[in-house]
Short mmCIF file of C-alpha atoms and ligand atoms in Angstrom, two decimals:
data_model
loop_
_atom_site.label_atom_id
_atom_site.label_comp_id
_atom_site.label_asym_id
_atom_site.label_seq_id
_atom_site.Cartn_x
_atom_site.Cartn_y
_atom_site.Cartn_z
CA UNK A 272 -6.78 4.23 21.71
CA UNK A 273 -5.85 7.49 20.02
CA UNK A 274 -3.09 9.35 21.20
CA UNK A 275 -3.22 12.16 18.77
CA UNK A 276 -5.70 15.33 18.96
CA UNK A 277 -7.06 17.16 15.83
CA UNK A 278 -4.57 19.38 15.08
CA UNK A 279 -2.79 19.67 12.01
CA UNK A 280 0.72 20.87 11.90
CA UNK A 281 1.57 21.75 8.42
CA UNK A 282 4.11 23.85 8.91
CA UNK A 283 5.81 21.61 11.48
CA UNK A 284 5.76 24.00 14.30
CA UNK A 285 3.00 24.57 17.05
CA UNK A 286 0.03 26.10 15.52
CA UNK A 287 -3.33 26.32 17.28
CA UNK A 288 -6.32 24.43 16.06
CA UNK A 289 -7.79 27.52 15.14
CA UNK A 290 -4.68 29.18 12.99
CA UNK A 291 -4.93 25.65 11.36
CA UNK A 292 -8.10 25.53 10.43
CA UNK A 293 -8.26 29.40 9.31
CA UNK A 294 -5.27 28.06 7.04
CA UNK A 295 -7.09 25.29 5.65
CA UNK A 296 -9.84 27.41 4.80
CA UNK A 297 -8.12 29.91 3.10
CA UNK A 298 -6.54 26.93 1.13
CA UNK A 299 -10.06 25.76 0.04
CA UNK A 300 -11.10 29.02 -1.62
CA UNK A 301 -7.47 28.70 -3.35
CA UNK A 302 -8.55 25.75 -4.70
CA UNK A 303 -11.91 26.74 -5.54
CA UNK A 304 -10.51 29.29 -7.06
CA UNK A 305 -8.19 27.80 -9.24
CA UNK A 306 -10.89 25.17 -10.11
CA UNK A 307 -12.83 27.81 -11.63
CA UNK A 308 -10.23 28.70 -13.88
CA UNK A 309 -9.96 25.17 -15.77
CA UNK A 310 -11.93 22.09 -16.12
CA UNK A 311 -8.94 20.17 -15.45
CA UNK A 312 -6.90 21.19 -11.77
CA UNK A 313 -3.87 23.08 -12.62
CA UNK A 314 -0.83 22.41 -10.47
CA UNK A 315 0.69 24.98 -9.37
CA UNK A 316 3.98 25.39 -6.94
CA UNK A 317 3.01 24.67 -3.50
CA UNK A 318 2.21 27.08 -0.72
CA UNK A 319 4.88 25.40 1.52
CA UNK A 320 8.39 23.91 0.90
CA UNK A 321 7.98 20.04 0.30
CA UNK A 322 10.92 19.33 -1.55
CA UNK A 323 14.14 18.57 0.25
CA UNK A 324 14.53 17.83 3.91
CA UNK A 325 11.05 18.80 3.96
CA UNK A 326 9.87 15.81 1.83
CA UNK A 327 8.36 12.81 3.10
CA UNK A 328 11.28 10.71 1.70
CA UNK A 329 13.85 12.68 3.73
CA UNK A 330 11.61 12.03 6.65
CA UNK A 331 11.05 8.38 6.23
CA UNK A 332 14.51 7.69 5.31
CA UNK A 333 16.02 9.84 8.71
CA UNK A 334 13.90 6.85 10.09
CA UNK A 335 15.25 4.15 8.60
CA UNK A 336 12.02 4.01 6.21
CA UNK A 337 11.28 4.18 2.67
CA UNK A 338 7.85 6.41 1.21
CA UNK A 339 6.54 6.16 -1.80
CA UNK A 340 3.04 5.36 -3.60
CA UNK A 341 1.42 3.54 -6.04
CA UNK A 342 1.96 5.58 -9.53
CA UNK A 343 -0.54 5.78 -12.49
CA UNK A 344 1.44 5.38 -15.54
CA UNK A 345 -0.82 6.98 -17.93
CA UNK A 346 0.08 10.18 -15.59
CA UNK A 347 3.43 9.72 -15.18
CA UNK A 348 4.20 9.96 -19.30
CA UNK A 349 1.59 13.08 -19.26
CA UNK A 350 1.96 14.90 -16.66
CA UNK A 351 5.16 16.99 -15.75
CA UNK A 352 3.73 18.03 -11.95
CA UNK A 353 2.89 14.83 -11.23
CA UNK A 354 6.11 13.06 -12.02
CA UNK A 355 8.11 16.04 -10.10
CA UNK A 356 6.52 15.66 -7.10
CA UNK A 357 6.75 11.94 -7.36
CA UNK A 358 10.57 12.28 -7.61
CA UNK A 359 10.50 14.79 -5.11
CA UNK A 360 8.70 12.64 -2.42
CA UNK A 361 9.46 9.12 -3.20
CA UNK A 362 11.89 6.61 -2.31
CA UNK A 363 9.95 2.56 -3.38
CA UNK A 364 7.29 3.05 -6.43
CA UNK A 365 4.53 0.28 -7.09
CA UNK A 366 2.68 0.10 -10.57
CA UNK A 367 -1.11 0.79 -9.47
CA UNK A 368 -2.40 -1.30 -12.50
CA UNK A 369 0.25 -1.87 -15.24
CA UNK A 370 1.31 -5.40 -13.91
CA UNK A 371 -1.48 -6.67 -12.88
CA UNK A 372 -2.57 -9.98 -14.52
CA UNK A 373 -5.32 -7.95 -17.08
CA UNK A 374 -3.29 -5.30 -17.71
CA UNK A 375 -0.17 -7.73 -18.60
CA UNK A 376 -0.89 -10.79 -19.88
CA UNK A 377 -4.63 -10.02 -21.74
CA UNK A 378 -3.90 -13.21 -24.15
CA UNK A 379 -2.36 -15.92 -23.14
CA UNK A 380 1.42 -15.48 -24.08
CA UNK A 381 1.09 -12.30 -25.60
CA UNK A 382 2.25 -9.65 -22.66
CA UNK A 383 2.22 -5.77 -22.56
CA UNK A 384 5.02 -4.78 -20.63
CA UNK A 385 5.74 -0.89 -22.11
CA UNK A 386 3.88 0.93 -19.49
CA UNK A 387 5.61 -1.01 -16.46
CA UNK A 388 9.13 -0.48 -18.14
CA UNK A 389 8.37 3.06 -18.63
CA UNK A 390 7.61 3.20 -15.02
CA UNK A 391 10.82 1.24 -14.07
CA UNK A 392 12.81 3.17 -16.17
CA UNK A 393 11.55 6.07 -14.51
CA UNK A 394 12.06 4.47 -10.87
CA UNK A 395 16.23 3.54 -12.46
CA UNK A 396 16.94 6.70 -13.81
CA UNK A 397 15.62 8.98 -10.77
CA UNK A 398 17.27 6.09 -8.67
CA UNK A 399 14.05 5.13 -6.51
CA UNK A 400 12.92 1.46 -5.45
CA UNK A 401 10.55 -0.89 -7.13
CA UNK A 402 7.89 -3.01 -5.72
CA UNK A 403 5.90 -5.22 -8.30
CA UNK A 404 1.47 -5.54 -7.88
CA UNK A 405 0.55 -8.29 -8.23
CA UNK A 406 1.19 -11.77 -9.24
CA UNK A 407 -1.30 -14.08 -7.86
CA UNK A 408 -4.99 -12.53 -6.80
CA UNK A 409 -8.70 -13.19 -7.74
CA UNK A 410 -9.40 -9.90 -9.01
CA UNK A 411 -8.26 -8.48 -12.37
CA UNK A 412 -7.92 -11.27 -14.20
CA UNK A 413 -8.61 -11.86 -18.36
CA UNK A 414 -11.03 -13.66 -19.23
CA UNK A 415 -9.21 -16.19 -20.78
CA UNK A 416 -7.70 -17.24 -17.47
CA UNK A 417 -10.89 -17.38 -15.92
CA UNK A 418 -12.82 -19.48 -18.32
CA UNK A 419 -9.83 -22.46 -18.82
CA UNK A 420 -9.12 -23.05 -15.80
CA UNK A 421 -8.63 -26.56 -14.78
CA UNK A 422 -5.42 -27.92 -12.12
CA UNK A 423 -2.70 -28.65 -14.95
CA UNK A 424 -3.56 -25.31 -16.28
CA UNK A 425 -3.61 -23.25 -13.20
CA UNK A 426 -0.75 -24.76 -12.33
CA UNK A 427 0.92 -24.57 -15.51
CA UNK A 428 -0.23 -20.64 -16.52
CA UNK A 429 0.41 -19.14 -13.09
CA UNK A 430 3.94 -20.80 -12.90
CA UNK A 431 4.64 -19.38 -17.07
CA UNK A 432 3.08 -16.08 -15.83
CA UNK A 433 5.59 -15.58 -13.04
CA UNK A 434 8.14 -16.44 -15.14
CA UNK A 435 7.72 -14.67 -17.84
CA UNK A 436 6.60 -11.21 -15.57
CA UNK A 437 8.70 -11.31 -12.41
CA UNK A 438 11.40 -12.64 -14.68
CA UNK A 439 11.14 -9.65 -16.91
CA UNK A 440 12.72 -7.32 -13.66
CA UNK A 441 14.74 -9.66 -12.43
CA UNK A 442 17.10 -8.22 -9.93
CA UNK A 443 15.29 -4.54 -10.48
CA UNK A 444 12.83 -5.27 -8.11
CA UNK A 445 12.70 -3.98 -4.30
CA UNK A 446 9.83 -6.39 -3.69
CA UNK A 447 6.84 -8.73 -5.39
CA UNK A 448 3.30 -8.54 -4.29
CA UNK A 449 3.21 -12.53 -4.94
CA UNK A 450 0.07 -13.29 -3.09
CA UNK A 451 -2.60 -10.87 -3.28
CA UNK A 452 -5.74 -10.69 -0.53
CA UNK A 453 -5.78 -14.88 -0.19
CA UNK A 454 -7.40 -14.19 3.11
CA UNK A 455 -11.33 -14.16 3.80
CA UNK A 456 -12.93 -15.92 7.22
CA UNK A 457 -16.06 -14.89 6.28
CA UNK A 458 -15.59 -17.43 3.25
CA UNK A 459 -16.15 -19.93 6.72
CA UNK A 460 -12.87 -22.15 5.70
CA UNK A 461 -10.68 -23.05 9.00
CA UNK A 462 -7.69 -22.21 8.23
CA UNK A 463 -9.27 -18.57 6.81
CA UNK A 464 -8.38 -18.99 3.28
CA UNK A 465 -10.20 -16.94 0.51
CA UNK A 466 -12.86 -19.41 -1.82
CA UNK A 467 -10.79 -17.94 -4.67
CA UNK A 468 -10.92 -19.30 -8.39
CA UNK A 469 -7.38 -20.13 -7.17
CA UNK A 470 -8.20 -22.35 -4.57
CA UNK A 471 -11.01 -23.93 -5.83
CA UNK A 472 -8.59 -25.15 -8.59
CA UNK A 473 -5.49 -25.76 -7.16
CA UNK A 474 -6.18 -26.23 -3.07
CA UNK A 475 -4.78 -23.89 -0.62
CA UNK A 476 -1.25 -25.23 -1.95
CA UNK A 477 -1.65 -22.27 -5.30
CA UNK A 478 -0.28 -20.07 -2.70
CA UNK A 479 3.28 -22.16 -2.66
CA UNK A 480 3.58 -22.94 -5.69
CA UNK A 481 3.38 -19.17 -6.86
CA UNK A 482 5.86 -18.12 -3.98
CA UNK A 483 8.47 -21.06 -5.24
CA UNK A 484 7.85 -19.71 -8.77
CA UNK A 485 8.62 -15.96 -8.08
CA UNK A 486 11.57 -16.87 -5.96
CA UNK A 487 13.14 -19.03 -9.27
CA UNK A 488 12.26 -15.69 -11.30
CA UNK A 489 13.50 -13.03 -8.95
CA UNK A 490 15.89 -14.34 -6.38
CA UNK A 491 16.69 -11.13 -4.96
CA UNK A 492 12.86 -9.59 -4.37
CA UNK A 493 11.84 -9.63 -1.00
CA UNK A 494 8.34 -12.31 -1.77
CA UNK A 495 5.80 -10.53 -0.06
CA UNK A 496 1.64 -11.60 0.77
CA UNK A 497 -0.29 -8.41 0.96
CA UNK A 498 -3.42 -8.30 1.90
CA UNK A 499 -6.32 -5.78 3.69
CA UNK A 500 -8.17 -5.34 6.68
CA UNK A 501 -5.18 -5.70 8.97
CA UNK A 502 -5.31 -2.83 10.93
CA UNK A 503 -7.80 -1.74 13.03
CA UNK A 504 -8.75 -2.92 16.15
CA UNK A 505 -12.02 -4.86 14.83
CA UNK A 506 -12.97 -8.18 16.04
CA UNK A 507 -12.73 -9.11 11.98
CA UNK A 508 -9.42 -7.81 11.90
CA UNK A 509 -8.05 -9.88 14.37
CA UNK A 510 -9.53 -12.43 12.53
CA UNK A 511 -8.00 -11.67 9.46
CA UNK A 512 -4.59 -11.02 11.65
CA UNK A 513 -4.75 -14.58 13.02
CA UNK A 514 -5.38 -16.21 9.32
CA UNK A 515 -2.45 -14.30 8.19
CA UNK A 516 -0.16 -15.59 10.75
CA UNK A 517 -1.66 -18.95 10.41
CA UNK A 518 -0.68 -18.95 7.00
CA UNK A 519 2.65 -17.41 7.30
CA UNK A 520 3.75 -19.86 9.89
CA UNK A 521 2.57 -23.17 7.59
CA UNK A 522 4.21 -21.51 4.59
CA UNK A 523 7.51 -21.31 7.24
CA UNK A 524 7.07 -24.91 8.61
CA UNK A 525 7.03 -26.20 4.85
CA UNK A 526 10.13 -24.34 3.83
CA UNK A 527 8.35 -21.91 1.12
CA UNK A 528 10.67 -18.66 -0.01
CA UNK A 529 8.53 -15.52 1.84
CA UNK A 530 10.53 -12.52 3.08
CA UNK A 531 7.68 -10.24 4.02
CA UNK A 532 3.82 -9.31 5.19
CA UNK A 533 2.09 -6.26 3.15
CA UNK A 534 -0.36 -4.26 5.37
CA UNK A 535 -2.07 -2.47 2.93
CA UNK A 536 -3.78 0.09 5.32
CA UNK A 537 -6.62 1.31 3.32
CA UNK A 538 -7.63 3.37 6.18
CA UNK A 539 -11.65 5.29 6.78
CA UNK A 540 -12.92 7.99 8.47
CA UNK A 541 -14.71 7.94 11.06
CA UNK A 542 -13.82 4.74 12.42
CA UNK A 543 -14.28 4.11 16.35
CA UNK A 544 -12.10 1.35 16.57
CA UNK A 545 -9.09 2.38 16.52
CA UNK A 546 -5.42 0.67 16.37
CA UNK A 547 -3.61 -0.57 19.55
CA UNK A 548 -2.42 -3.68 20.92
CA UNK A 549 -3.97 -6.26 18.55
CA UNK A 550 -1.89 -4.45 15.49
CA UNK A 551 1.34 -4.58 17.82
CA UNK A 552 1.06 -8.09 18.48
CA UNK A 553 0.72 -9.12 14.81
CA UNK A 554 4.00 -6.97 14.09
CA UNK A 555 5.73 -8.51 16.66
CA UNK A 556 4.45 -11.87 15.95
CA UNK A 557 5.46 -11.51 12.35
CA UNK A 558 9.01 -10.16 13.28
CA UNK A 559 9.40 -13.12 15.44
CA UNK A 560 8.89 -15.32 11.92
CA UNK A 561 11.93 -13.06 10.49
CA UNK A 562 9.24 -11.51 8.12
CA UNK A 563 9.51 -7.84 7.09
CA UNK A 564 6.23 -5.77 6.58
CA UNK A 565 5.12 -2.82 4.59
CA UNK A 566 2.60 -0.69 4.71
CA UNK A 567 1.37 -0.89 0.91
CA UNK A 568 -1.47 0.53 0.07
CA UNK A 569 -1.95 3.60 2.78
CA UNK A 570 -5.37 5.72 1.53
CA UNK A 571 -8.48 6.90 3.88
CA UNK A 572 -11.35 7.16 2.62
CA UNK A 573 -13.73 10.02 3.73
CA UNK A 574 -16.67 9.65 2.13
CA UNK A 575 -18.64 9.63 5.41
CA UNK A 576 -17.54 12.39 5.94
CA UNK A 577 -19.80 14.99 5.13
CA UNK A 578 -18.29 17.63 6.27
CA UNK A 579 -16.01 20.92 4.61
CA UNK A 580 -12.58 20.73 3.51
CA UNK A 581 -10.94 21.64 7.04
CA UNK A 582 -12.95 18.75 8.69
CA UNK A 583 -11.84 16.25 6.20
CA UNK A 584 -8.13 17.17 6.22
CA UNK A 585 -8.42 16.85 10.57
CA UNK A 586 -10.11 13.63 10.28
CA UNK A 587 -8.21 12.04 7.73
CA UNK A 588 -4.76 13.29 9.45
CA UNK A 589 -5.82 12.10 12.81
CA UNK A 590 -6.35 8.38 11.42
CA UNK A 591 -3.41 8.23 9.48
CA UNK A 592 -1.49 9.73 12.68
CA UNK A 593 -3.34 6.93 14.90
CA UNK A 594 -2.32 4.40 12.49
CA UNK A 595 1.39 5.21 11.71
CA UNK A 596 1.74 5.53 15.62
CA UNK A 597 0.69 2.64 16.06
CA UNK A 598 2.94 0.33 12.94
CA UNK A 599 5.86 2.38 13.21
CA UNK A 600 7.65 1.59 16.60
CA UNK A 601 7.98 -2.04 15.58
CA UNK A 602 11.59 -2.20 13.79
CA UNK A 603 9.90 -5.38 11.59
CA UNK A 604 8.17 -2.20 9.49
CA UNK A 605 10.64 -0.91 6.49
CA UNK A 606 8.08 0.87 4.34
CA UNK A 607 5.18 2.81 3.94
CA UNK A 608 3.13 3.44 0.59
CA UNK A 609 -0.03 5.35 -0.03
CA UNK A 610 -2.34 4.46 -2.54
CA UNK A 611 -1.74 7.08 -5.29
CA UNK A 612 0.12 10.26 -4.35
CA UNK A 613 -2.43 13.34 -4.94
CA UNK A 614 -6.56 13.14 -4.91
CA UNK A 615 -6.13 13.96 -8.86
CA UNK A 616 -5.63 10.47 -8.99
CA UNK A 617 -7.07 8.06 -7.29
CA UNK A 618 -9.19 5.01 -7.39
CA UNK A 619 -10.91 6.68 -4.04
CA UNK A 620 -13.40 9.27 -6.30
CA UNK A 621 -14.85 6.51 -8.21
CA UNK A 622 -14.87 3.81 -5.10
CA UNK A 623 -16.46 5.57 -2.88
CA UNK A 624 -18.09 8.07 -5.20
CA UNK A 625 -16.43 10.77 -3.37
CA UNK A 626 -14.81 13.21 -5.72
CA UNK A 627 -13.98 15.73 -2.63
CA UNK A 628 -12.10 12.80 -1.24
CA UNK A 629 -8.87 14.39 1.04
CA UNK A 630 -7.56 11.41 1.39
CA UNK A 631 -3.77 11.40 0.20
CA UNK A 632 -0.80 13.57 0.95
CA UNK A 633 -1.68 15.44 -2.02
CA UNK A 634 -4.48 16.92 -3.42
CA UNK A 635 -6.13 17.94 -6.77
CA UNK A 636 -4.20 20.44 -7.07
CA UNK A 637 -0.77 19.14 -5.79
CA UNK A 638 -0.92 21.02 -2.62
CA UNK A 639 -0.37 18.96 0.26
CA UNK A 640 -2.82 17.72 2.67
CA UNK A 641 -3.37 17.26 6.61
CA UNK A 642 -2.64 13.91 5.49
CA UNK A 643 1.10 14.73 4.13
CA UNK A 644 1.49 17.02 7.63
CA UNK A 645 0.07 13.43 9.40
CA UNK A 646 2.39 11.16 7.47
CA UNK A 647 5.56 13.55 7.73
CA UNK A 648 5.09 13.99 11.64
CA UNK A 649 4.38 10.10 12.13
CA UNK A 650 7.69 9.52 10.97
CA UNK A 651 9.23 11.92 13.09
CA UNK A 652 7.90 10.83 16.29
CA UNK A 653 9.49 6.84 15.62
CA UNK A 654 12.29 6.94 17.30
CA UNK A 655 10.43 8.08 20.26
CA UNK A 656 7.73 6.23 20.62
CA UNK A 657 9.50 3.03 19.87
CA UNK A 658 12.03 4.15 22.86
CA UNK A 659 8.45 3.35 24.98
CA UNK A 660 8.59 0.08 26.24
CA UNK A 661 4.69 -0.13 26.54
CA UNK A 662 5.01 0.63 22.63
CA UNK A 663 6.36 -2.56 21.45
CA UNK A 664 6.79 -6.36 22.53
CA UNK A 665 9.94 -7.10 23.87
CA UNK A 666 12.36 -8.16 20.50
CA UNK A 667 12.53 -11.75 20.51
CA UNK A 668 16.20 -13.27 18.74
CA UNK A 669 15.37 -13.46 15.12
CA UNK A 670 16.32 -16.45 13.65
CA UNK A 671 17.86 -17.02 10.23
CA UNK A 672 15.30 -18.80 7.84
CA UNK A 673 17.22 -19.11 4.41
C1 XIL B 905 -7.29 -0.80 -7.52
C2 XIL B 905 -6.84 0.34 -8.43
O1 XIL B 905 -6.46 1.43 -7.64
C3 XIL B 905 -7.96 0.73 -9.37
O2 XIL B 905 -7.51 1.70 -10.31
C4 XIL B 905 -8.48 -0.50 -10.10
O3 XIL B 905 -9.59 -0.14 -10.90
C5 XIL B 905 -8.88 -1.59 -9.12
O4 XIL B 905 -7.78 -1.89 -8.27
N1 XIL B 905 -6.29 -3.55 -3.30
C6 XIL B 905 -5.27 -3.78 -4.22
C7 XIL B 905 -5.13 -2.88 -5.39
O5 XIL B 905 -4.43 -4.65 -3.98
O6 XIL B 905 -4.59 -3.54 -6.51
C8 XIL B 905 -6.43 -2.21 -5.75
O7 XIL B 905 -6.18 -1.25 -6.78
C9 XIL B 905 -7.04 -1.56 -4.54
C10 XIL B 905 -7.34 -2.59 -3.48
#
């Protein structure tokens, strides 16, 4: 059910609908503006202070919560604005690309780690957390993994993979993405497992034997499964909720290292179903297993909707506000992540073929969205709406697993 109207607060006091959206428009002839004056977006200081206690790391953290986003490394070398605001906003960072199997391992043996130490070595010096994307998943893999595979050498090259990559940030990492999106009912499996190259080679056991591997490489990064589709109140997410906690409770009844569940919350507008009690049950479910969860991957994408710039930011604030209102009160969540930081970059344009896309606290030109206003204000309200006791299950005792 949404709780939330359309308004947009950007300036974190009570505006009417109507001072917001003449605001907003004003902001898109800015834009338009400044678009005519170069091919490329300029970024230029923002109309509001975001820097501070007015940045959505100072508001996470005043709730116990970490913020950050998935970085582009390519930008972060290039691009001064970029990697200001990214120090300015963010506490936890997570390589979009740079460690994913592809991307780091292309040959077998032969690994390409500069741009993920240059982004580490970023995250160290400006003192901000690391997550690591991703270990184990079906997509983005070289071609030489794909063609060999048989079970000694799945077995065999995942195992030397986590080694050799999780090992490399050993003790520098906040988390792992181990597991990536291993779920998929529709693949018509009981037990709701993905027909992944993984699988198919090494049986629904691939998933333990990369978890055991990363916890041998990285003792002290909290193992994480992340996966999609785990949000909304969709029959197919429930679905998807219920394989997940099938899973998570096996991987708990055989004693395999897992520390936490990654929502990643790649969010669309318009969607009618909303976010309510079948989202608060799986939190509470998982919290009960001692798990932790993130919110990983947080982007909307508003391609369908066709409408100005005003429109967009309304509609993409109001999901993310429905969303977050609905994650946050349950203590079990620790983080939340958006995929990319501004629309300048982001996988969303090309996706969805949607190069107005609004749908990330930034935007083209580093000015912040009605999604920033959404995600800064969903923070603040926490506390309160967790104090609701129709908000959240009861806490159950957690108990200790390792
Ligand atoms: C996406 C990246 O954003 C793109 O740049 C890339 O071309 C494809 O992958 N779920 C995930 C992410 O776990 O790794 C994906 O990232 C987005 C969906």
């Amino acid at each position: 059910m949404r709780r939330r109207g359309t308004a947009i607060n950007l300036t974190n006091k009570a505006v009417s609908r109507r001072t917001m959206l003449a605001g907003a428009a004003a902001f898109t002839f800015a834009s338009w503006l400044e678009g005519c004056r170069a091919s490329v977006p300029p970024h230029h200081a923002p109309a509001m202070d975001i820097g501070g206690s007015n940045s959505l790391r100072y508001h996470a953290a005043a709730q116990q919560l970490l913020f950050g986003c998935a970085v582009n490394a390519k930008a972060l070398r290039e691009d001064a604005a970029y990697a200001h605001l990214i120090r300015q906003q963010c506490s936890i960072l997570v390589p979009e690309n740079c460690l994913k199997w592809k991307a780091v391992e292309p040959e077998q043996g032969r690994f390409r780690f500069e741009d993920a130490d240059a982004v580490v070595a970023f995250a160290e010096k400006n003192k901000i957390k690391m997550r690591g994307h991703t270990l184990v998943w079906h997509e983005a893999l070289p071609d030489w993994v794909e063609r060999g595979l048989t079970p000694t050498d799945a077995r065999a090259w995942m195992t030397a993979h986590i080694q050799n990559v999780a090992g490399r940030y050993s003790g520098r990492m906040h988390s792992w993405d181990v597991v990536n999106e291993a779920i998929a009912p529709r693949d018509g499996r009981p037990d709701g497992l993905r027909d992944s190259v993984w699988l198919r080679t090494l049986g629904p056991e691939y998933i333990e034997i990369a978890l055991r591997a990363a916890r041998a490489a990285d003792p002290a990064a909290l193992l994480t499964y992340n996966d999609w589709g785990l949000d909304d109140e969709a029959a197919e997410s429930e679905e998807r909720r219920r394989a997940v906690l099938t899973l998570m409770r096996r991987l708990r009844q055989r004693n395999v290292p897992i520390d936490a569940v990654g929502i990643q919350g790649h969010l669309y507008v318009p969607n009618q179903r909303g976010y309510g009690a079948g989202l608060r049950r799986f939190l509470a479910a998982l919290r009960e297993l001692d798990l932790q969860v993130f919110v990983t991957e947080m982007d909307v994408d508003d391609s369908r909707a066709l409408t100005d710039e005003a429109a967009r930011d309304a509609a993409v604030a109001q999901e993310i506000g429905a969303f977050l209102d609905t994650a946050l009160p349950d203590p079990a969540v620790r983080a939340v992540l958006t995929w990319g930081l501004t629309t300048h970059y982001t996988w969303l344009k090309e996706r969805y073929k949607n190069p107005a896309t609004r749908g990330l606290p930034f935007d083209d030109t580093l000015q912040p969205t009605g999604g920033f206003a959404a995600i800064r204000d969903a923070f603040d309200r926490r506390k309160i709406l967790a104090a609701k006791p129709q908000q959240v299950a009861p806490l159950t005792p957690i108990r200790k697993w390792r």
